[in-house]
Coordinates of C-alpha atoms and ligand atoms in Angstrom, one line a residue:
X1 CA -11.1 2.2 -26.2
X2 CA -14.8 1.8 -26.0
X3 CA -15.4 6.0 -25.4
X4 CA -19.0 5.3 -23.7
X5 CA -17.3 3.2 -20.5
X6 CA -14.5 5.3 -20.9
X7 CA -15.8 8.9 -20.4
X8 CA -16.2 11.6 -18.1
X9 CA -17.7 14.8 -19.7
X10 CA -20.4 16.9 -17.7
X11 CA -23.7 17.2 -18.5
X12 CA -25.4 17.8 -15.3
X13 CA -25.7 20.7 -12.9
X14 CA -23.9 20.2 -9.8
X15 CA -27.3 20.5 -7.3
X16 CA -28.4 17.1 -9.2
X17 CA -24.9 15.5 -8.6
X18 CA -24.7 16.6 -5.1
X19 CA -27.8 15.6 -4.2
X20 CA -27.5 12.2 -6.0
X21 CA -24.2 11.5 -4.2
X22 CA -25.7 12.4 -0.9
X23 CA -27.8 9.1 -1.4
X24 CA -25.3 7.0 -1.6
X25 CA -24.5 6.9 1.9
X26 CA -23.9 3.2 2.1
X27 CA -21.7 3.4 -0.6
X28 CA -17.6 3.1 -0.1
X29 CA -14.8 3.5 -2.6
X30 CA -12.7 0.5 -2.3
X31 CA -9.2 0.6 -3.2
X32 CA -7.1 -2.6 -4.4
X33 CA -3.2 -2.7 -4.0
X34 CA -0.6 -4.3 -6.4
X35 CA -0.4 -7.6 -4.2
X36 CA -4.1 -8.1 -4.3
X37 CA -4.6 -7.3 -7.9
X38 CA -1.9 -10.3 -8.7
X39 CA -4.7 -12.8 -7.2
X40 CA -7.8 -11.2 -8.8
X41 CA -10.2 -14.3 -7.8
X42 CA -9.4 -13.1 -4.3
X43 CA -10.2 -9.3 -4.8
X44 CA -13.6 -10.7 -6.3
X45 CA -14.8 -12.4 -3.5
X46 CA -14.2 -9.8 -1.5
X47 CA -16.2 -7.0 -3.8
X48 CA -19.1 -9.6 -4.1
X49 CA -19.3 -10.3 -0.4
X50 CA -19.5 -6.0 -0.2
X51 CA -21.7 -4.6 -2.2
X52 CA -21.4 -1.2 -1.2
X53 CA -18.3 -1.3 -2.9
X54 CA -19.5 1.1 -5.6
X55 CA -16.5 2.9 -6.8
X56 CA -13.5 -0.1 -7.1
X57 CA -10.0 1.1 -8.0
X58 CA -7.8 -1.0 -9.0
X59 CA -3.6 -1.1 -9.4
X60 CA -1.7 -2.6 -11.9
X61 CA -1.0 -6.5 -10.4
X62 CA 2.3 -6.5 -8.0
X63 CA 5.1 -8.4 -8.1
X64 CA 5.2 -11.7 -10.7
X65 CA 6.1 -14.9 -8.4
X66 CA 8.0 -16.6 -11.5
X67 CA 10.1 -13.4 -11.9
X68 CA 10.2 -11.4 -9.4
X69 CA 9.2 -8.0 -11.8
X70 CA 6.3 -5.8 -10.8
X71 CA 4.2 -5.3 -13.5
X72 CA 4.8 -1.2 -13.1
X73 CA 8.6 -1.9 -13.4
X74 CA 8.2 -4.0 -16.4
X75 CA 5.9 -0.9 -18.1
X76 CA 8.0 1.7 -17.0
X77 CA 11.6 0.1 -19.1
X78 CA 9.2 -0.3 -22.0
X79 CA 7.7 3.3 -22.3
X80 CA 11.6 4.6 -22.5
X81 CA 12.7 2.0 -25.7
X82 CA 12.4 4.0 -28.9
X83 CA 11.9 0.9 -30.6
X84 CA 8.7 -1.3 -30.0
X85 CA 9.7 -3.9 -33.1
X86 CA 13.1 -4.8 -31.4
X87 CA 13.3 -8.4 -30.2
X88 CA 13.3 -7.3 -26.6
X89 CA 10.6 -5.0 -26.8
X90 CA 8.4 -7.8 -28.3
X91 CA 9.7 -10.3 -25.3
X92 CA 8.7 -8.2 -23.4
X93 CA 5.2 -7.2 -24.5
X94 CA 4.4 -10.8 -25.0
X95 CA 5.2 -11.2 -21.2
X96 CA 3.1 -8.9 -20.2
X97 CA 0.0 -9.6 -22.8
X98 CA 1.2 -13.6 -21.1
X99 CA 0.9 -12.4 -17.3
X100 CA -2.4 -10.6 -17.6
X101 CA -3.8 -13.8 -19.4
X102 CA -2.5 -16.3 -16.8
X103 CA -4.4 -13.7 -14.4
X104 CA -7.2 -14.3 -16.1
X105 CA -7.8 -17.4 -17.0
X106 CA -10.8 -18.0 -15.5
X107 CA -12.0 -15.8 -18.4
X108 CA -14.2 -17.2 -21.5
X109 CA -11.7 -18.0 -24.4
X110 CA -13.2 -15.1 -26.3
X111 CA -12.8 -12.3 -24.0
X112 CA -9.7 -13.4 -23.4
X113 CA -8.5 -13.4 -27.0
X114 CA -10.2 -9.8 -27.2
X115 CA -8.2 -9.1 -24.1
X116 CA -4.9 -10.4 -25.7
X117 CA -5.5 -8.2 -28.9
X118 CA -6.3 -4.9 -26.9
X119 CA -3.4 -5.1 -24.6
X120 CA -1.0 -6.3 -27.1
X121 CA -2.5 -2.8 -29.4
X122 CA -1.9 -0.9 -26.5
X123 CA 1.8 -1.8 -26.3
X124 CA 2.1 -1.1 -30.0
X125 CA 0.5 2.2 -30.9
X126 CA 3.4 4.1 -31.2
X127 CA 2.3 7.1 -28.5
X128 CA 5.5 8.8 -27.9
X129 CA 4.1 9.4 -24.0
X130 CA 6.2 7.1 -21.5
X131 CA 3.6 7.7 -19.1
X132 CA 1.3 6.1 -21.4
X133 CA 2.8 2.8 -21.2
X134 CA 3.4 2.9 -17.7
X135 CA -0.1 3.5 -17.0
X136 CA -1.0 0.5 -18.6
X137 CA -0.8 -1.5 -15.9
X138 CA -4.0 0.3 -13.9
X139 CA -5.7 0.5 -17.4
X140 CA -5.3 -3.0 -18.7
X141 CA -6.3 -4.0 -14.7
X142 CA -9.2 -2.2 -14.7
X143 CA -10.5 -3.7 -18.0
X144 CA -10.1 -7.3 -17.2
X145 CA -11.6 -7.0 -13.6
X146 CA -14.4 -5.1 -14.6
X147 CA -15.1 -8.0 -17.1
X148 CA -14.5 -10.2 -14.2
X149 CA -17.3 -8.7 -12.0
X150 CA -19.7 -8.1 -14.2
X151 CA -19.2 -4.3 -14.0
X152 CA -18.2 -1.4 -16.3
X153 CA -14.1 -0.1 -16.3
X154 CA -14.3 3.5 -16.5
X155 CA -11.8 6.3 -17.5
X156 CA -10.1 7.7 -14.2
X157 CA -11.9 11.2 -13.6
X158 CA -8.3 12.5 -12.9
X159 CA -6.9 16.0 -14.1
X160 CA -3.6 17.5 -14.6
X161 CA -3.1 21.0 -15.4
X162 CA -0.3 21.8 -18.2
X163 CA 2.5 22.2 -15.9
X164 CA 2.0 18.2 -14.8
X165 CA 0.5 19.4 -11.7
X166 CA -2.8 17.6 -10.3
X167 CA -6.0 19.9 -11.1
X168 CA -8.0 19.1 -7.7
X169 CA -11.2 21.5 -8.7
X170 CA -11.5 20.3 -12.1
X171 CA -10.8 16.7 -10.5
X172 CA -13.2 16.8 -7.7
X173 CA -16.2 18.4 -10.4
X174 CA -15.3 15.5 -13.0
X175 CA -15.3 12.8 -10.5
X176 CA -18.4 13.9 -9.0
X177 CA -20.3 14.3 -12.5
X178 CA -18.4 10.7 -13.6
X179 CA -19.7 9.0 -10.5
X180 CA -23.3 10.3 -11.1
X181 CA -23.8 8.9 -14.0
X182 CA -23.6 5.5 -13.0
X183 CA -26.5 5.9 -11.2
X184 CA -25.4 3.9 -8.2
X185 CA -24.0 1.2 -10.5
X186 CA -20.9 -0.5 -9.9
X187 CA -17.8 0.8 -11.5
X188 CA -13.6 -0.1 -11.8
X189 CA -11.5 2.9 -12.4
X190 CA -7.8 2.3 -12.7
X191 CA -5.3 4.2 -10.3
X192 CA -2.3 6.3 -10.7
X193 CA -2.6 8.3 -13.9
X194 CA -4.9 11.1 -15.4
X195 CA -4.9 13.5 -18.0
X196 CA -3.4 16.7 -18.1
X197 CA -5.6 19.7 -20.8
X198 CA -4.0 17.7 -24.0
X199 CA -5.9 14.5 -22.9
X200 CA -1.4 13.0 -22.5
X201 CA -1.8 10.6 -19.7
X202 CA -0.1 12.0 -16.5
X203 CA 1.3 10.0 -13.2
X204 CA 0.4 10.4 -9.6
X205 CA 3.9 9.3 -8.5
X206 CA 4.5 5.4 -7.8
X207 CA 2.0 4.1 -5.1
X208 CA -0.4 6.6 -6.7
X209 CA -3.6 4.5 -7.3
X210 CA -3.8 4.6 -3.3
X211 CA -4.3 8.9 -4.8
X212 CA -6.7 8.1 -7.2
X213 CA -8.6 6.2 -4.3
X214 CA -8.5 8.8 -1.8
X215 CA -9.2 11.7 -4.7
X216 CA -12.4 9.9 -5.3
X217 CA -13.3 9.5 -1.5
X218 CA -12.5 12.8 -0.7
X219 CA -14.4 14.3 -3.8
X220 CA -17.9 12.2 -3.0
X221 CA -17.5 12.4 0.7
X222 CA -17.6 8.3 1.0
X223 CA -15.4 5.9 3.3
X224 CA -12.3 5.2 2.1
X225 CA -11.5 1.1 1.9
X226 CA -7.7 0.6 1.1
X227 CA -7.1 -2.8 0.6
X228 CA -3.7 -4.5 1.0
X229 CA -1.7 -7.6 2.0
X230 CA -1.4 -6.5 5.6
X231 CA -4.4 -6.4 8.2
X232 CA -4.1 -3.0 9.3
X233 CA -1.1 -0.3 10.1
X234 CA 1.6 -2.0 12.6
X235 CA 2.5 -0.5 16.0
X236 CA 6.7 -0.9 14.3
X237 CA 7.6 -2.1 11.2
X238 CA 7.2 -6.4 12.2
X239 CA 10.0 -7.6 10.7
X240 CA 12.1 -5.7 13.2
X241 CA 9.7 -6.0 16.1
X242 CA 8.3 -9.3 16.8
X243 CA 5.8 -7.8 19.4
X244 CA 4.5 -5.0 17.1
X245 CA 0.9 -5.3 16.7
X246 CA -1.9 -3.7 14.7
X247 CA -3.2 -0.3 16.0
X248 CA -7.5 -0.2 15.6
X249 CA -7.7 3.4 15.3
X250 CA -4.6 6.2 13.9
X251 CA -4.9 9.9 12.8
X252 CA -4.2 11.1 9.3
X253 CA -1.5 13.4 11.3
X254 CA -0.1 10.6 13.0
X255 CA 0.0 8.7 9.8
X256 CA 2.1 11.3 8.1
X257 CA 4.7 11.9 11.1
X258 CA 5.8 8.5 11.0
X259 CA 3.0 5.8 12.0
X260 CA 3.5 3.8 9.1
X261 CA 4.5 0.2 10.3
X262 CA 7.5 -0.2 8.0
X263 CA 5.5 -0.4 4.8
X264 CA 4.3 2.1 2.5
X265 CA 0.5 0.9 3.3
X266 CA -0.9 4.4 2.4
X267 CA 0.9 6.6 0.1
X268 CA 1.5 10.2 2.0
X269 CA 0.1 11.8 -0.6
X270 CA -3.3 10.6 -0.1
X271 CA -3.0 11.9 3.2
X272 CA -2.8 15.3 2.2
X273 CA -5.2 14.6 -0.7
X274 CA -7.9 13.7 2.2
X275 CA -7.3 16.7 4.5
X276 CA -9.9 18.7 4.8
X277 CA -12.4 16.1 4.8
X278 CA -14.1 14.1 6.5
X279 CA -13.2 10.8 5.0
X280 CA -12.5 7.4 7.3
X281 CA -9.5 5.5 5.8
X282 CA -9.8 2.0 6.5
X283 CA -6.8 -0.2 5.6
X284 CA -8.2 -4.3 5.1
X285 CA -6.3 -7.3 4.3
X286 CA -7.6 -8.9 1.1
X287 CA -6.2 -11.8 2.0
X288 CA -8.2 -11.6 5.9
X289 CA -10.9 -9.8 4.9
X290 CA -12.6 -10.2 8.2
X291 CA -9.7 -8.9 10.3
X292 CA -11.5 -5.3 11.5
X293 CA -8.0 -3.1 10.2
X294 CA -7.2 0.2 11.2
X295 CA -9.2 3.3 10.3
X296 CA -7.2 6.3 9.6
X297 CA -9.4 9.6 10.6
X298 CA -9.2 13.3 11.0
X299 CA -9.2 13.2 14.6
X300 CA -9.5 10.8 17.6
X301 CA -13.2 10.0 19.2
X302 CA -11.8 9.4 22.6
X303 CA -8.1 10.5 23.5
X304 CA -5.9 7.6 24.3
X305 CA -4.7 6.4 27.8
X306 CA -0.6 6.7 26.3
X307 CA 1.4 9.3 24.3
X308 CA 2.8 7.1 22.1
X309 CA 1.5 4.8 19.3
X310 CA 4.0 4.0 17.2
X311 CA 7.3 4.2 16.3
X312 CA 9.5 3.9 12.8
X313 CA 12.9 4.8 11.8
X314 CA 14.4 5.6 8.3
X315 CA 18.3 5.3 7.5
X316 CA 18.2 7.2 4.4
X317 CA 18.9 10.7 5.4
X318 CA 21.7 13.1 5.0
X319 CA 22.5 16.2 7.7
X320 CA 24.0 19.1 7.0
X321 CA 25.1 21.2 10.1
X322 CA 26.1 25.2 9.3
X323 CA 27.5 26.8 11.8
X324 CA 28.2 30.4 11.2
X325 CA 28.9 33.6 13.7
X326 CA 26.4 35.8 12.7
X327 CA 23.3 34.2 10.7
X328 CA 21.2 35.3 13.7
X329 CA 21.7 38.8 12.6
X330 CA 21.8 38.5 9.2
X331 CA 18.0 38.7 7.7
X332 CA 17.3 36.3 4.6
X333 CA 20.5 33.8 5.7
X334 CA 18.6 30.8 5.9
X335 CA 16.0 31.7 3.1
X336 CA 18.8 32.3 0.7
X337 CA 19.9 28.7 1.4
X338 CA 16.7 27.2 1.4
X339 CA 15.8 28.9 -1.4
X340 CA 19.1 26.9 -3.3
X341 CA 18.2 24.0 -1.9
X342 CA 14.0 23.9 -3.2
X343 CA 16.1 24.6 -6.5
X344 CA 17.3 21.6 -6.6
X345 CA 14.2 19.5 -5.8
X346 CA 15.5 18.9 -2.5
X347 CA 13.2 19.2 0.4
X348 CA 13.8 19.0 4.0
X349 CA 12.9 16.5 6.9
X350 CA 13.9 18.2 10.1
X351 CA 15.2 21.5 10.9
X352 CA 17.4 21.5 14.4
X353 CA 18.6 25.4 15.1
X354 CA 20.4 27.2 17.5
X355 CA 21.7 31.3 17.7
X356 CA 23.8 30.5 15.2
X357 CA 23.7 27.8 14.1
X358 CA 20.8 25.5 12.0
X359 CA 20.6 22.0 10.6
X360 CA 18.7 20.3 8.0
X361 CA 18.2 16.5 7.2
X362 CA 17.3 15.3 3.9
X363 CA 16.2 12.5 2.2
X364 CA 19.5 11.7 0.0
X365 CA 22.8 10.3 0.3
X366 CA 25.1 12.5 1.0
X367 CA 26.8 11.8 -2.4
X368 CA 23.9 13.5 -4.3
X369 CA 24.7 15.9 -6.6
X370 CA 22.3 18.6 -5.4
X371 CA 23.4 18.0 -1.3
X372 CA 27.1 18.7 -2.6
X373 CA 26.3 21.6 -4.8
X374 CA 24.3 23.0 -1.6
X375 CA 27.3 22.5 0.2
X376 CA 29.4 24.6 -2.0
X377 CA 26.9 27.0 -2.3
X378 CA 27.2 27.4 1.6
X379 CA 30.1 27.7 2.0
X380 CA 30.9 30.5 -0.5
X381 CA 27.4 31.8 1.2
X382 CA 29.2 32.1 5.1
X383 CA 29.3 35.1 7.0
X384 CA 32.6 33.9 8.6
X385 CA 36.0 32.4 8.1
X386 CA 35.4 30.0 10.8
X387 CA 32.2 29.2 9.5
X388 CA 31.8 25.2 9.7
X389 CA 29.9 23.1 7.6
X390 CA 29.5 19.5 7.8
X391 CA 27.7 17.2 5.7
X392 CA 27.3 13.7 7.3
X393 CA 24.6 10.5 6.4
X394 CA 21.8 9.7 9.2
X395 CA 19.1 8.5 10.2
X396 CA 16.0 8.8 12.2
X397 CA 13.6 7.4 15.0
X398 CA 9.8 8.8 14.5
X399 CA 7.8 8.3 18.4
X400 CA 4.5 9.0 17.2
X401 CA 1.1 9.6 19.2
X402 CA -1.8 12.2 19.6
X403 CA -0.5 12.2 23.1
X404 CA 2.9 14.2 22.3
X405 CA 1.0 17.1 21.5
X406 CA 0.8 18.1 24.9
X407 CA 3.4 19.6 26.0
X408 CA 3.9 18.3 29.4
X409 CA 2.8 14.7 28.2
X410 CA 5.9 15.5 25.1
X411 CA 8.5 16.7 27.6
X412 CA 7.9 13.6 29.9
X413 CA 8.4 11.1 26.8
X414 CA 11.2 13.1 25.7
X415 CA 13.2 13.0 28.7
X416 CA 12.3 8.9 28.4
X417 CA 13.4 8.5 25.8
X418 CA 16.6 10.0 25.9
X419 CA 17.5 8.6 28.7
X420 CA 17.1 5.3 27.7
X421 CA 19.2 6.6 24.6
X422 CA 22.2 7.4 27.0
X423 CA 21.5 4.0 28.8
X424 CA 22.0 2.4 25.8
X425 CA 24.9 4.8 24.5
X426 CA 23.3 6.3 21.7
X427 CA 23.6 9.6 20.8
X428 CA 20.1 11.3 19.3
X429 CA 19.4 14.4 18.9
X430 CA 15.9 15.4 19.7
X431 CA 13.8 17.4 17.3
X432 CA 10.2 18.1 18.0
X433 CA 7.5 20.0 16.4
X434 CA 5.3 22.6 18.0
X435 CA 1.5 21.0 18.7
X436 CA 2.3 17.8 16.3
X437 CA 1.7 14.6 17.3
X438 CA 5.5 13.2 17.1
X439 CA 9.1 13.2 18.0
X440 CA 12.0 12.7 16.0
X441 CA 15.2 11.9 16.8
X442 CA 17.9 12.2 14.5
X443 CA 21.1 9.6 15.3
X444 CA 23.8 7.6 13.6
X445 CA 22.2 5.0 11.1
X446 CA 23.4 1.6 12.7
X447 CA 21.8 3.5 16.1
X448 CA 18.0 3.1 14.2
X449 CA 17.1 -0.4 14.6
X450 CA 18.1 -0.9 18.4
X451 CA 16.1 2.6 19.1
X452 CA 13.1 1.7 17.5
X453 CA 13.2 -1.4 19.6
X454 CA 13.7 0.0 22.9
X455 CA 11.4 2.3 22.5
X456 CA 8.6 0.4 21.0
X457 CA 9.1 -1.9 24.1
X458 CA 9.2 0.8 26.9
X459 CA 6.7 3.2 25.1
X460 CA 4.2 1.6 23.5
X461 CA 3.7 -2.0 24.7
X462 CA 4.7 -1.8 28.7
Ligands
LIG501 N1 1.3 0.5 -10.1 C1 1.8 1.8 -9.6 C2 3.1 1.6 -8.9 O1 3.6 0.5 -8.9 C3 0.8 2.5 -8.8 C4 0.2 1.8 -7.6 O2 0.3 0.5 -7.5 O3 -0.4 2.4 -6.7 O4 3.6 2.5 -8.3

């Protein structure tokens, strides 16, 4: 790697960066998603037809149409062979050095032999990492469309300290001292890896270039471009409501409980990596590039005329009800089991509770290895003999709008809601957050799809 376009080191005292970043108020970081980056002619056009577009990450290309592998996928099974000389592992490198030269072939012959030779050394030098192949994707990405444009590909300003977790300080210093030293200049940094204090290359979790994107955003204080295949963040996930349509304007808050059209359009992550500040999010179709998209912000400019603003559902989760005489009384109960259950990995969704009595849904199958030990754990845990506890698969229907956070505007849409439920004899049960802009409502998993329909129809578009 060519360690002049590749490096971030500081040099210069933070007044100097600050002040040099505060001038580039016109200036966006633009953020291109799998799909796009699989037709990088397109995502050129749209960079030269926006040249405020100053800091351009870029994913690893999306799914191949002649084989239906994601390029991540592909990376990810060949960082874990021990073996890079086996036949397989050469079929396979040769794919890939093949895909990103088909992607490129509007390239001169001689970059694109340079290209072949890089990548193909990449896959081939023997670093004992995973991650490092699996990064390669972003990395090999960046390289080729920075040759593309015209424009430098620059090592991702992102930090990890030892224990794999992200650095955000040392992140948000780097990327501002990186940034400064292009001096305005135009610059591709690939997404979803970093480097933790060994310079190993680290992940940000799958989807995590849309991290990378808003780590930059939030560190230079610029507007936050996401580009996608969709034209903006749907009303319902469309291909269960025909009538769902694209909402102009969300919150990060409403984003995160659930306003999410179906598709992982913004990685939650980079929600909580924007909080804080002052970012806009806007969310553009590479493929419509004029279609205005919805901006994600921290808060709304004018309050909306209805509660809600979206609604999604998820059959993935697993409830376990304890019922025990006593827990009420007995201090540290629920923190002993939740305690188990964070040592497990496991993290909770929704926590419905009575006297004595408390649920929790999780994001497993209720197979899982950790749910059942938890179970176990429980039960030798109870207070009493009669003690129940029941472990059972769900799922769940988010309503989501700034609305619900009023408490007479919640309690109006609740009792909706669930009356239209009963009308349509589903069983839900309720669970709402104090002053958050949602309500969930945990029911059977074959109940989700129907729900999200009726209420999409009666709450959101009539
Ligand atoms: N390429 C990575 C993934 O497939 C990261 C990303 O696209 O955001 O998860």
């Amino acid at each position: 790697m060519d360690s002049l376009t590749e490096m971030g080191g500081i040099d210069k005292s933070s007044y100097i960066v600050l002040e040099y970043i505060s001038l580039m108020t016109e200036s966006i970081v633009a953020k291109f998603g799998g799909t796009s980056m699989a037709q990088p002619e397109a995502v050129a056009r749209v960079v030269e037809a926006h040249p405020e577009h100053k800091a351009i990450i870029v994913s690893a290309p999306g799914t191949d149409p002649s084989t239906g592998l994601k390029m991540t996928d592909s990376l990810l099974t060949y960082g874990l062979w021990d073996e890079q000389h086996s036949a397989q592992a050469l079929e396979l490198r040769d794919e890939i050095v093949d895909r990103f030269d088909t992607l490129y072939s509007m390239l001169d012959n001689q970059v694109r032999s340079e290209m072949r030779t890089v990548c193909a050394s990449m896959l081939e030098s023997g670093n004992t990492n995973p991650h490092f192949y699996t990064a390669l994707g972003e990395r090999i990405s960046a390289r080729y469309f920075a040759s593309l444009i015209g424009a430098h590909s620059l090592r991702p300003a992102i930090y990890f300290n030892k224990n794999g977790e992200l650095n955000p300080g040392k992140t948000k210093a780097q990327i501002r001292t990186q940034i400064s030293k292009t001096q305005g200049g135009r610059v591709v940094i690939p997404g979803f890896y970093g480097y933790n204090p060994d310079h190993e290359v680290r992940l940000l979790g799958r989807g995590g270039s849309d991290r990378t994107g808003a780590l930059y955003a939030g560190a230079l204080g610029l507007d936050y471009e996401n580009w996608t295949d969709v034209s903006g963040i749907y009303s319902a996930d469309p291909r269960i409501v025909d009538s769902a349509h694209i909402i102009p304007e969300l919150t990060r808050d409403e984003v995160r409980e659930g306003a999410h059209g179906g598709s992982g359009v913004l990685q939650g992550n980079a929600i909580l990596d924007l909080s804080g500040s002052g970012v806009t999010t806007i969310v553009k179709n590479t493929n419509d590039p004029e279609a205005p998209g919805t901006r994600i912000t921290h808060s709304l400019d004018k309050a909306r005329e209805r509660a809600v603003v979206a609604v999604s559902g998820r059959e993935d989760l697993v409830k376990i009800a304890i019922h025990d005489l006593g827990m009420a009384e007995k201090q540290g109960y629920v923190a002993e089991l939740l305690t188990k259950l964070a040592l497990h990995g496991l993290s909770f969704e929704h926590m419905p509770a009575a006297q004595d009595s408390f649920g929790i849904t999780l994001h497993a199958e209720s197979d899982n290895l950790g749910v059942q030990e938890f179970v176990n754990f429980a039960s030798n845990h109870r207070l009493s003999q009669q003690a129940s506890i029941t472990n059972e698969e769900c799922g769940a229907v988010y309503v989501v709008g700034e609305g619900l956070r009023d408490q007479m505007q919640l309690q109006r849409v609740t009792a909706r809601v669930l009356s239209m439920a009963a009308g349509l004899d589903i069983s839900v049960l309720p669970v709402v957050g104090t002053r958050s802009p949602s309500l969930a409502l945990l029911t059977n998993r074959e109940q989700v799809v129907p729900l999200v329909r009726a209420i999409h129809k009666y709450e959101v578009e009539s």
